[in-house]
GROMACS .gro file of C-alpha atoms in nm:
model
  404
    1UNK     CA    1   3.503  -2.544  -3.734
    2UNK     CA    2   3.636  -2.632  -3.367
    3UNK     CA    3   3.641  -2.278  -3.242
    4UNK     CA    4   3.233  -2.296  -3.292
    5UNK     CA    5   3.136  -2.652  -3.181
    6UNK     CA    6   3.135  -2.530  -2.815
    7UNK     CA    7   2.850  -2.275  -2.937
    8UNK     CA    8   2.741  -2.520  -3.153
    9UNK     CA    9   2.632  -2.759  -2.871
   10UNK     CA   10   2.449  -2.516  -2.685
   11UNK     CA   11   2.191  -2.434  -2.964
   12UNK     CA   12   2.158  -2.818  -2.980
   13UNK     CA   13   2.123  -2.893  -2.597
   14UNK     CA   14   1.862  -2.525  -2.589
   15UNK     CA   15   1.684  -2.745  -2.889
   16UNK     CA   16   1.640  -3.032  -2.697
   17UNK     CA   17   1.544  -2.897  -2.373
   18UNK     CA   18   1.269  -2.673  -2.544
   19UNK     CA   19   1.134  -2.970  -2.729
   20UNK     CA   20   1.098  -3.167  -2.428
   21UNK     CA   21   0.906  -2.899  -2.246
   22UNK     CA   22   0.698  -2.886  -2.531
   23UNK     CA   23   0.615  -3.245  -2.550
   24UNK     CA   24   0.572  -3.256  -2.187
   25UNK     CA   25   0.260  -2.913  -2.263
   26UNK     CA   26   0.151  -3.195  -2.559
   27UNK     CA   27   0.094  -3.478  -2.369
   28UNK     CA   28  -0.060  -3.259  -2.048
   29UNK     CA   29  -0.287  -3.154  -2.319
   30UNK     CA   30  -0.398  -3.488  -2.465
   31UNK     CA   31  -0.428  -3.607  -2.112
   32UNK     CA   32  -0.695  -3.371  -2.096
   33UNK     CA   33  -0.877  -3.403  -2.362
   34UNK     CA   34  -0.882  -3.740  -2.326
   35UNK     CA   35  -1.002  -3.761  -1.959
   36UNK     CA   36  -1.277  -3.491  -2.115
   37UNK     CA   37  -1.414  -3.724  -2.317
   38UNK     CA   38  -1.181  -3.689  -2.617
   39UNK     CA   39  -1.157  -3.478  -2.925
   40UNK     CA   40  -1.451  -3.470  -3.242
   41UNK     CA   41  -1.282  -3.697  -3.546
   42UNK     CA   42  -1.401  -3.544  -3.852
   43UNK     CA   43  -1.706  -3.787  -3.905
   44UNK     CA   44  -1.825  -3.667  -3.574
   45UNK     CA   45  -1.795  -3.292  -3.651
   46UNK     CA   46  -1.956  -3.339  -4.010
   47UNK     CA   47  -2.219  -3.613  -3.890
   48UNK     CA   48  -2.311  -3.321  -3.631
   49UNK     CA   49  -2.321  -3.100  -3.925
   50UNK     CA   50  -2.066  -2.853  -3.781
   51UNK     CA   51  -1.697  -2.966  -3.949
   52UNK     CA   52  -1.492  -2.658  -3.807
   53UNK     CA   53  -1.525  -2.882  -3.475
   54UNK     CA   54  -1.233  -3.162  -3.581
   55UNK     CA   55  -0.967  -3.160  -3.369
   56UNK     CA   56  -1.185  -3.016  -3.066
   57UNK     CA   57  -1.220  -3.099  -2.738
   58UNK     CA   58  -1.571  -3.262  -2.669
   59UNK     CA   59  -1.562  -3.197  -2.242
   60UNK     CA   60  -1.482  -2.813  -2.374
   61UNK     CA   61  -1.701  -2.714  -2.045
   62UNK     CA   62  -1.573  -2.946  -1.820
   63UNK     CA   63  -1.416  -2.853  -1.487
   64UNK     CA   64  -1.363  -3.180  -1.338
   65UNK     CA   65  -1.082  -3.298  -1.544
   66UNK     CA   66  -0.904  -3.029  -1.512
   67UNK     CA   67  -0.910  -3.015  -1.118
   68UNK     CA   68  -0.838  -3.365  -1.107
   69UNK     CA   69  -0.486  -3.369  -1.328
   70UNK     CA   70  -0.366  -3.008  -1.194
   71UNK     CA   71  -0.479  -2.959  -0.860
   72UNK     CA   72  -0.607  -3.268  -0.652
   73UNK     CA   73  -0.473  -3.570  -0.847
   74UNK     CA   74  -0.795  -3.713  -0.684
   75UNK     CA   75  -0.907  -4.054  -0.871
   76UNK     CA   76  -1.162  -4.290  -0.810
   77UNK     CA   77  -0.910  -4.565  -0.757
   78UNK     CA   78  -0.583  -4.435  -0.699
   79UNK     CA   79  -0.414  -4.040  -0.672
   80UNK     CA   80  -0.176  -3.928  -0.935
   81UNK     CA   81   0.063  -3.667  -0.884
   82UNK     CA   82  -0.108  -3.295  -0.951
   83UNK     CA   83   0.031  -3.175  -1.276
   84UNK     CA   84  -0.003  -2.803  -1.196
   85UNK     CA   85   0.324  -2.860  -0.897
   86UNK     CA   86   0.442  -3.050  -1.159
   87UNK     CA   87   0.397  -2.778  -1.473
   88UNK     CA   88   0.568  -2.530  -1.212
   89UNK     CA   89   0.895  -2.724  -1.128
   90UNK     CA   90   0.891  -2.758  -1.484
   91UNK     CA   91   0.862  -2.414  -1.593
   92UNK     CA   92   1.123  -2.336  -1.281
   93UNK     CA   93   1.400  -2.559  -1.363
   94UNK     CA   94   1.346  -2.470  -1.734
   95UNK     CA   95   1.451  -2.139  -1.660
   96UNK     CA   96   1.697  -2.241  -1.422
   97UNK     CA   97   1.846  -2.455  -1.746
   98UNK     CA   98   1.831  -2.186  -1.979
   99UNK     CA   99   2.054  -1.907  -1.693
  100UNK     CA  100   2.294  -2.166  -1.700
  101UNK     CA  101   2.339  -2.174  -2.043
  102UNK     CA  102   2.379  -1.813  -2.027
  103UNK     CA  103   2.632  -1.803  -1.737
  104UNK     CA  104   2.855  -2.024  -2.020
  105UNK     CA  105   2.829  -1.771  -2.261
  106UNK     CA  106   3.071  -1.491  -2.347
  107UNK     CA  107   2.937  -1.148  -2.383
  108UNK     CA  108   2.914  -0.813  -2.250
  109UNK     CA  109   2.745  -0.808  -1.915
  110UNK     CA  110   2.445  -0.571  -2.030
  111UNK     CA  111   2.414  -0.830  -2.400
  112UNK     CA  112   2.402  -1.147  -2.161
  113UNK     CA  113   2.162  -0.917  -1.879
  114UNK     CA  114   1.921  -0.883  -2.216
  115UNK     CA  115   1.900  -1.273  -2.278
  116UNK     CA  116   1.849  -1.299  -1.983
  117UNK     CA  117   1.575  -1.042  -1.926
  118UNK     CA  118   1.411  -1.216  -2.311
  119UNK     CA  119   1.321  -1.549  -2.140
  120UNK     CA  120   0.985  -1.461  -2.056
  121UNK     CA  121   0.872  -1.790  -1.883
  122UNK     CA  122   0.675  -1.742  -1.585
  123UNK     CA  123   0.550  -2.044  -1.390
  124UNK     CA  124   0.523  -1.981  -0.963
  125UNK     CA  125   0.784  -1.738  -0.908
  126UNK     CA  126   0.664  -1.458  -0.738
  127UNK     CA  127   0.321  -1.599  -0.687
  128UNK     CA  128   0.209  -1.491  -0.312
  129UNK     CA  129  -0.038  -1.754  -0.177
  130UNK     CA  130  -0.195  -1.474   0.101
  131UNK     CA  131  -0.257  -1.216  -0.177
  132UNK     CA  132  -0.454  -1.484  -0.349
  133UNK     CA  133  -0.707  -1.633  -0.038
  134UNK     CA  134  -0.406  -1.842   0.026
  135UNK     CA  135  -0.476  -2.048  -0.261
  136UNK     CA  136  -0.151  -2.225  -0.421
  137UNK     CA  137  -0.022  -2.156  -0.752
  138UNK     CA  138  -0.174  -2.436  -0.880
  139UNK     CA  139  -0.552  -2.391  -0.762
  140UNK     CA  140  -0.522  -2.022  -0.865
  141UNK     CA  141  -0.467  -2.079  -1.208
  142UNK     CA  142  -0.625  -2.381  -1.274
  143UNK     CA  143  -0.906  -2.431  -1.010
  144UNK     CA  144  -1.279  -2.407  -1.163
  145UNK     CA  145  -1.087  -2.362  -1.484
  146UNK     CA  146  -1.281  -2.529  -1.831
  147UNK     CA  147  -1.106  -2.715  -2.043
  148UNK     CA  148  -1.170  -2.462  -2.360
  149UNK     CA  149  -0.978  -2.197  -2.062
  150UNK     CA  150  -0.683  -2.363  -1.982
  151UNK     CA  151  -0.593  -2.455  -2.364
  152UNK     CA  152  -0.480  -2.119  -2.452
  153UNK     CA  153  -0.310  -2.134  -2.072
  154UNK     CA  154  -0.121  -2.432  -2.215
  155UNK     CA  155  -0.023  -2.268  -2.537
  156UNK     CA  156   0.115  -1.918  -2.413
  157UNK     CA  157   0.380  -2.150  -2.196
  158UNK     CA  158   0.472  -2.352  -2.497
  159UNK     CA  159   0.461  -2.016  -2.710
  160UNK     CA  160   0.669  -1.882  -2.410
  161UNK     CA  161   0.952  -2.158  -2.413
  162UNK     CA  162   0.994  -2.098  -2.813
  163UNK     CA  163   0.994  -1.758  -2.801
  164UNK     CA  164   1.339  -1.854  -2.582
  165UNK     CA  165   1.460  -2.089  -2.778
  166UNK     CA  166   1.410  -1.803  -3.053
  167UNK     CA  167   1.574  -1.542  -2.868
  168UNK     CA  168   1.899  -1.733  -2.796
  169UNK     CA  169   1.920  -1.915  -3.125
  170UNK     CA  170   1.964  -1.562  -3.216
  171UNK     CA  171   2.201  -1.459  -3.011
  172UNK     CA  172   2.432  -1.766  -3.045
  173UNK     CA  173   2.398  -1.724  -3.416
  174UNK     CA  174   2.551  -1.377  -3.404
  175UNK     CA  175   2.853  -1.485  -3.189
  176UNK     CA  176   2.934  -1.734  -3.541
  177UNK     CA  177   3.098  -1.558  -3.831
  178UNK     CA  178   2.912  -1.615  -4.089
  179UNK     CA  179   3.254  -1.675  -4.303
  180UNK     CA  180   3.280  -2.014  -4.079
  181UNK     CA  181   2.939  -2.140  -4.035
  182UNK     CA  182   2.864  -2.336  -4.429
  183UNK     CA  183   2.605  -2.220  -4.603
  184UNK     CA  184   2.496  -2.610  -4.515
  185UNK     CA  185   2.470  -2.540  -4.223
  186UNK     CA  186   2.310  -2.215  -4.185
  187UNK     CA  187   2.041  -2.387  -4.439
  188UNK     CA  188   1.958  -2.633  -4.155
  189UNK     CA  189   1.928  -2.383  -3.889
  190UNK     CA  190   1.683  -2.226  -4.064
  191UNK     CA  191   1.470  -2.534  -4.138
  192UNK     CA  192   1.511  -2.541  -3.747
  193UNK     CA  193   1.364  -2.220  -3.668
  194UNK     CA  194   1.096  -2.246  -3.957
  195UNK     CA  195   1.018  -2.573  -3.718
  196UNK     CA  196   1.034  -2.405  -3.414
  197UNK     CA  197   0.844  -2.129  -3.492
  198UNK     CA  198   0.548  -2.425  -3.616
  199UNK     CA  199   0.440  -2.210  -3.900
  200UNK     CA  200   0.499  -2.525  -4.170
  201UNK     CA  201   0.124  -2.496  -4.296
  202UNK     CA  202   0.117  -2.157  -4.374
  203UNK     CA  203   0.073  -2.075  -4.727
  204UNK     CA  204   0.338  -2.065  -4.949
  205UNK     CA  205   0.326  -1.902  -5.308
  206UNK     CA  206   0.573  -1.910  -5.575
  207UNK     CA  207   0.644  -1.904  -5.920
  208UNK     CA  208   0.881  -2.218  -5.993
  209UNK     CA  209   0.984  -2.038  -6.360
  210UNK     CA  210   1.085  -1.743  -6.152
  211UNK     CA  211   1.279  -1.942  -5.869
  212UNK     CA  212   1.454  -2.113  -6.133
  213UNK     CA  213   1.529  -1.855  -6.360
  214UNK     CA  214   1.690  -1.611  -6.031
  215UNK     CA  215   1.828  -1.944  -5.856
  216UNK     CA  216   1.990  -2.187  -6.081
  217UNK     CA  217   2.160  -2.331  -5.825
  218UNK     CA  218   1.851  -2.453  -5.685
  219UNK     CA  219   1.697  -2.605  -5.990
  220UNK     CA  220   1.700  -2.966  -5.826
  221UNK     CA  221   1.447  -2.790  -5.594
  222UNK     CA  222   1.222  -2.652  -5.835
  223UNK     CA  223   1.209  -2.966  -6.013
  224UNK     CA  224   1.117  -3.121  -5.658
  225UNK     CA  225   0.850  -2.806  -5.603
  226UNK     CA  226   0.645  -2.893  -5.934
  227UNK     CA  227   0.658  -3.260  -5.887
  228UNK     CA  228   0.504  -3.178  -5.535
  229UNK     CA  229   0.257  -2.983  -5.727
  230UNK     CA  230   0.202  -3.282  -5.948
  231UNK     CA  231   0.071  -3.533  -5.739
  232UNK     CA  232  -0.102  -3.288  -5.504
  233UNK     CA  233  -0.292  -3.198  -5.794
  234UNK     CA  234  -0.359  -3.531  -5.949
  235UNK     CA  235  -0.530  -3.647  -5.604
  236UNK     CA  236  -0.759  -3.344  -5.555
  237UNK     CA  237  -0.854  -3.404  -5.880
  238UNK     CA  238  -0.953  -3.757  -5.802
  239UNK     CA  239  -1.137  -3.668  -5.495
  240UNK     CA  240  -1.335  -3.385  -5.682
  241UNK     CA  241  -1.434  -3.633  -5.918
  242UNK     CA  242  -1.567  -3.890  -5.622
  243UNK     CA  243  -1.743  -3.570  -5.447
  244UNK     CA  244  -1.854  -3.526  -5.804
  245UNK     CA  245  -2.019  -3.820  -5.905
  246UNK     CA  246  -2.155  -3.890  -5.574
  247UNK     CA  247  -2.350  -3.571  -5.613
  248UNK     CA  248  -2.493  -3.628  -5.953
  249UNK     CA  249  -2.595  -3.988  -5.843
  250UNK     CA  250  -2.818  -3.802  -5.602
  251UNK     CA  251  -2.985  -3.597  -5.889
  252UNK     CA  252  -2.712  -3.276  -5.864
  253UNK     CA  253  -2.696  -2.956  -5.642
  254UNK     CA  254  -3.015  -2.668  -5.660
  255UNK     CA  255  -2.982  -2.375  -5.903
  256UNK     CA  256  -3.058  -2.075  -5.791
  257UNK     CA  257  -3.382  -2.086  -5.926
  258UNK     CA  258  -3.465  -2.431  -5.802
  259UNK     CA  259  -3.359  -2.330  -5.412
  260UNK     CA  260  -3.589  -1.991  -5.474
  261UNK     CA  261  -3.879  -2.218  -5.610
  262UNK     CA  262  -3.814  -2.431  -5.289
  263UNK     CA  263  -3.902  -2.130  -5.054
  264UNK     CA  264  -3.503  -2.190  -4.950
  265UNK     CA  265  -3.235  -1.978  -5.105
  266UNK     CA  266  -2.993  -2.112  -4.875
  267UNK     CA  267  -3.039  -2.448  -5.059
  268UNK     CA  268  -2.819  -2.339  -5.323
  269UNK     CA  269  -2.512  -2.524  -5.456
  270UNK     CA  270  -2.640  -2.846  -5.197
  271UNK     CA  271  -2.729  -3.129  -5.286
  272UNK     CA  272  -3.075  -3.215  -5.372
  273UNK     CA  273  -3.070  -3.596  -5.201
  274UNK     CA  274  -2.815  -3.477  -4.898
  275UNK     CA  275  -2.972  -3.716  -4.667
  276UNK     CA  276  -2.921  -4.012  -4.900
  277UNK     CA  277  -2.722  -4.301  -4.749
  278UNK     CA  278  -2.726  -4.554  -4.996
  279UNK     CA  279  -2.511  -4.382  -5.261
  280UNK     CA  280  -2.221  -4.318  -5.015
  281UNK     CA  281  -2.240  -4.656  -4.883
  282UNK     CA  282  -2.243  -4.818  -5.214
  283UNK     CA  283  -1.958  -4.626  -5.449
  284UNK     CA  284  -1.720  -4.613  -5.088
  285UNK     CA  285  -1.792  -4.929  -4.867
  286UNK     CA  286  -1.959  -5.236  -5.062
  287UNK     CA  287  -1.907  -5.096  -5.443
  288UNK     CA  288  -2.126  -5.280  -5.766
  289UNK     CA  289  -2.075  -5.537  -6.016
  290UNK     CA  290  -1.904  -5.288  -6.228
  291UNK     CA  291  -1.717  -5.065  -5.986
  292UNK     CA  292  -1.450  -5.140  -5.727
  293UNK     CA  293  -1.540  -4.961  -5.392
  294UNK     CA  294  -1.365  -4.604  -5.404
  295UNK     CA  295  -1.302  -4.626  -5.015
  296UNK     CA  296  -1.034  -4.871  -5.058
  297UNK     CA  297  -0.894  -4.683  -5.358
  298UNK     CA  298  -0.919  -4.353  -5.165
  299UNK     CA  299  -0.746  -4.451  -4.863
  300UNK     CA  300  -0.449  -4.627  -5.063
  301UNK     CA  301  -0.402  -4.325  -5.283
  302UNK     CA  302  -0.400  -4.123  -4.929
  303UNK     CA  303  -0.120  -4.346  -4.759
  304UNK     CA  304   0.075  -4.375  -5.109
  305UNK     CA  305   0.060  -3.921  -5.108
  306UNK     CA  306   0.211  -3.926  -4.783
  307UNK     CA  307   0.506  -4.169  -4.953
  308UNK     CA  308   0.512  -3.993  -5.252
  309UNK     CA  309   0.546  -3.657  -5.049
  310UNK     CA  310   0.881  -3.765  -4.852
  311UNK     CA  311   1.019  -3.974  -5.104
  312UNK     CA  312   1.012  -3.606  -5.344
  313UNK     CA  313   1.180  -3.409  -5.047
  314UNK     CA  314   1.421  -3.735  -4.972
  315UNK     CA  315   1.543  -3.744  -5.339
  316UNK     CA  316   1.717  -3.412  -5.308
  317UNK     CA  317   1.982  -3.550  -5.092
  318UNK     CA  318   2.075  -3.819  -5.391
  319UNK     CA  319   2.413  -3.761  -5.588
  320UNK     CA  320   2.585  -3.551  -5.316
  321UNK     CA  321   2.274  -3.323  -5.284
  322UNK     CA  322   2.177  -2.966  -5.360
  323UNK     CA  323   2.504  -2.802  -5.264
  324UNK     CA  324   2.441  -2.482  -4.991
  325UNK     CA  325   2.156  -2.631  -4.883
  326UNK     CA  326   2.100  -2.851  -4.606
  327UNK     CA  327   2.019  -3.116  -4.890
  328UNK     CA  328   2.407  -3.134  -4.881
  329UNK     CA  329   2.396  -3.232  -4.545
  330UNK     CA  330   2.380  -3.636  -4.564
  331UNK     CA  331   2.352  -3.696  -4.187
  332UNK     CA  332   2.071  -3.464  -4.180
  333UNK     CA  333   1.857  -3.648  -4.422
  334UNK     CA  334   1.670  -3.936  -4.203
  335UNK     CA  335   1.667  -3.635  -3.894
  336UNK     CA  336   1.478  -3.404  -4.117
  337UNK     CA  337   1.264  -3.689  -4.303
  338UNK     CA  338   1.146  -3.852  -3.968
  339UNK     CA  339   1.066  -3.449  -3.835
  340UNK     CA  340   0.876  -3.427  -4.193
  341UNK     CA  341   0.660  -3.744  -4.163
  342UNK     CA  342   0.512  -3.608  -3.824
  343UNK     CA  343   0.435  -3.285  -3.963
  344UNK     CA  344   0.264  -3.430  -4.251
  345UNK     CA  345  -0.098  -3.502  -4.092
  346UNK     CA  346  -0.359  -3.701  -4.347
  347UNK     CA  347  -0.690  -3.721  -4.245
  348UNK     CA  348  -0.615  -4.156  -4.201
  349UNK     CA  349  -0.404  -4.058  -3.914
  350UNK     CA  350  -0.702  -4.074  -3.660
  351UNK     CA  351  -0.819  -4.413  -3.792
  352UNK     CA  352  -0.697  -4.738  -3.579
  353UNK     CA  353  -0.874  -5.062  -3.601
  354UNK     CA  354  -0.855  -5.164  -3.258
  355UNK     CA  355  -1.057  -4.843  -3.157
  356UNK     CA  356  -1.310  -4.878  -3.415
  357UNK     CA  357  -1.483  -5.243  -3.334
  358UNK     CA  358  -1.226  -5.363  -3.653
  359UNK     CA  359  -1.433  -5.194  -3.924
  360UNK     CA  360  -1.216  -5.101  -4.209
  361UNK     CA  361  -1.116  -4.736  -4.240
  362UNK     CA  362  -1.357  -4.732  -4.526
  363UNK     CA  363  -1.652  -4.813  -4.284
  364UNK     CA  364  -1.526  -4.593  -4.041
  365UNK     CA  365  -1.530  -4.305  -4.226
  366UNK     CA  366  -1.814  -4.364  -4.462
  367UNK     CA  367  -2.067  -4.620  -4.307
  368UNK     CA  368  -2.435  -4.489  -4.238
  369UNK     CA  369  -2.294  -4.130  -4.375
  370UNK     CA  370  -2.525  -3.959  -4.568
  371UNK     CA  371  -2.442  -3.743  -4.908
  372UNK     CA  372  -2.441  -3.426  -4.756
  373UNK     CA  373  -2.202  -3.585  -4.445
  374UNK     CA  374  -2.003  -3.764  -4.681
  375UNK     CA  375  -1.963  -3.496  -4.902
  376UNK     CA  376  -1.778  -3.271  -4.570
  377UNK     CA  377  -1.584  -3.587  -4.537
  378UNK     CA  378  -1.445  -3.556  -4.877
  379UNK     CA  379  -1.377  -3.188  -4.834
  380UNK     CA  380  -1.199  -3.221  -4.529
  381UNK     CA  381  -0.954  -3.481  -4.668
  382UNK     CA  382  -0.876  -3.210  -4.997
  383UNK     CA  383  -0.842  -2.970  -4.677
  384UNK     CA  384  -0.609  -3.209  -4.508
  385UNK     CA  385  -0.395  -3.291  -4.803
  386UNK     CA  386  -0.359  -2.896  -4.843
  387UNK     CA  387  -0.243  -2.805  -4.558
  388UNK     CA  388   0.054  -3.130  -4.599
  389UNK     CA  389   0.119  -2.961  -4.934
  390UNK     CA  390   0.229  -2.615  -4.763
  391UNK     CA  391   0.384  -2.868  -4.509
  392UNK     CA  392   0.648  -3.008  -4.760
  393UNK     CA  393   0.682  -2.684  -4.929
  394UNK     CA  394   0.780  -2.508  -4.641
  395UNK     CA  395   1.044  -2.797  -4.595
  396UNK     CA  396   1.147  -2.744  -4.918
  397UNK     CA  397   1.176  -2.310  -4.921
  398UNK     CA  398   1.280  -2.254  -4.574
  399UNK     CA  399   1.628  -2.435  -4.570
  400UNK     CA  400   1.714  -2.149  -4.883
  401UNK     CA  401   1.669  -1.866  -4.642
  402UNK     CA  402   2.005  -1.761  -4.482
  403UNK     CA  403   1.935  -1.790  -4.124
  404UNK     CA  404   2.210  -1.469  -4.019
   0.00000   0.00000   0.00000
């Protein structure tokens, strides 16, 4: 409807400069990690016997780095502009974007006085150098800071700039009767704020009989759901039987008994030959005269998930779609497919030749790994897969929700 597109394009350009902000928080991030010595890949945390460490920073301690990028900019070779003057003018002109925005917006004066008061972004404004040893913004809140500190520092601006983006999605949303927004539409500005809101790997539970049988509108979907279901369940199955037969090959896990008879109750439901290497190497990397190695196998059937996973959601848009939805929505489809393939993170993401000597990703993950580390590997793939299965569900609920 004309009379909304004005409105319309603000929740778009609000959209775009929160997601830039964001990125910009991402890649300060990475830069940090990075320049701490980078993150623990899964075969690291396992090999090290402590899994729950994927994904963290290794330099968690460090200081250095993050004085360098914020503060002093100081190199060995060169200077590079400090990031915390940067992260400030940022956060300022962020703000400064956002009361604009507002200024163009028709309202009572106390309604527009409360958006304005909701963006709670708070970068140098107000900060008083003498109060602080006359230390700038920047060294205050970043100086002798660890990395492991200034992550959560990181996060509450990003979680700061959505919470914005949150609060006036809202209050653009109300100014749009629902009568003229399509139910299309409204299903995509949900999927939005589902995204924006980054909870897309939080569980999701339901009953596809049920769904069906109160929505038949959305069968299409619930055909989609237990197909999603399908192949989800057909891979963990296939990975529980490697993780399976790797174990046996190594003469099983300890009984109760057995682990009590070993002086070790803690040995039970572990493997009796954990530290074995040759198994692993053998059914994953180099395979026998009757067996193809499963390494390969595994790591096609893990690309070919992530296919099968956006082809399911992408089919919905065939034959005009699943009207109401934003599966209606044609010139939404490669938007919301592209947004879906980044969210979808398998654990073969991490693995890039030209970082690791060549070796195939088989090698990388497997090579010199003994049962019990190959065994964590195994688990943390089913984890990883999991986690893309509440992913695509998520894509595939949220849209239903009425946004107003």
């Amino acid at each position: 409807v004309p009379k909304y597109q004005p409105l319309l394009q603000k929740i778009k350009k609000i959209h775009t400069l929160t997601l830039d902000f964001q990125q910009y928080i991402d890649d300060l991030r990475q830069r940090m990690v990075e320049e701490s010595g980078g993150a623990y890949t899964l075969e690291e945390a396992t090999t090290m016997g402590h899994p729950e460490l994927e994904g963290k920073p290794k330099g968690k301690k460090d200081k250095d780095a993050p004085e360098r990028i914020f503060i002093t900019g100081d190199y060995t070779v060169m200077k590079k502009e400090p990031q915390g003057k940067v992260l400030a003018e940022k956060i300022k002109q962020l703000k400064t974007d956002y009361s604009a925005l507002i200024d163009e917006l028709l309202g009572s004066k106390e309604d527009l006085e409360k958006l304005r008061f909701g963006i709670k972004l708070r970068g140098e404004e107000g900060y008083e150098p003498k109060l602080h040893e006359g230390k700038s913004w920047s060294k205050f809140t970043f100086g002798h800071m660890p990395v492991a500190a200034i992550y959560p520092m990181l996060r509450k601006f990003q979680n700061d700039a959505r919470d914005s983006e949150t609060i006036f999605l809202g209050f653009l949303m109300n100014q749009i009767d629902e009568v003229y927004l399509s139910a299309e539409e409204r299903s995509y500005y949900a999927l939005m704020n589902q995204l924006n809101t980054r909870v897309m790997s939080s569980p999701v539970l339901i009953d596809t009989e049920s769904f069906e049988r109160k929505n038949p509108q959305y069968k299409r979907i619930a055909v989609q759901i237990n197909k999603v279901k399908a192949v989800t369940r057909a891979f963990d199955a296939y990975v529980a039987e490697l993780r399976e037969q790797m174990i046996e090959e190594s003469g099983g896990i300890y009984t109760a008994k057995e682990a009590k008879l070993a002086d070790n109750p803690r040995l039970e439901g572990k493997p009796k030959d954990g530290n074995n290497k040759e198994i692993p190497h053998r059914i994953f990397i180099t395979g026998d005269d009757e067996n193809e190695s499963e390494g390969n196998v595994l790591i096609t059937k893990i690309k070919q998930l992530k296919v099968d996973y956006i082809r399911l959601i992408g089919e919905l848009w065939d034959d005009g779609g699943v009207e109401g939805t934003v599966f209606a929505l044609q010139d939404k489809k490669e938007e919301i497919l592209e947004l879906l393939a980044v969210e979808i993170r398998l654990i073969h993401d991490e693995y890039d030749p030209a970082k690791h000597e060549g070796k195939t990703w088989e090698e990388y993950a497997f090579e010199n790994r003994s049962v019990a580390a190959s065994d964590f590997i195994l688990y943390g793939i089913q984890r990883s897969v999991n986690q893309s299965e509440m992913t695509v569900m998520n894509y595939l609920i949220s849209p239903l929700k009425n946004y107003k």
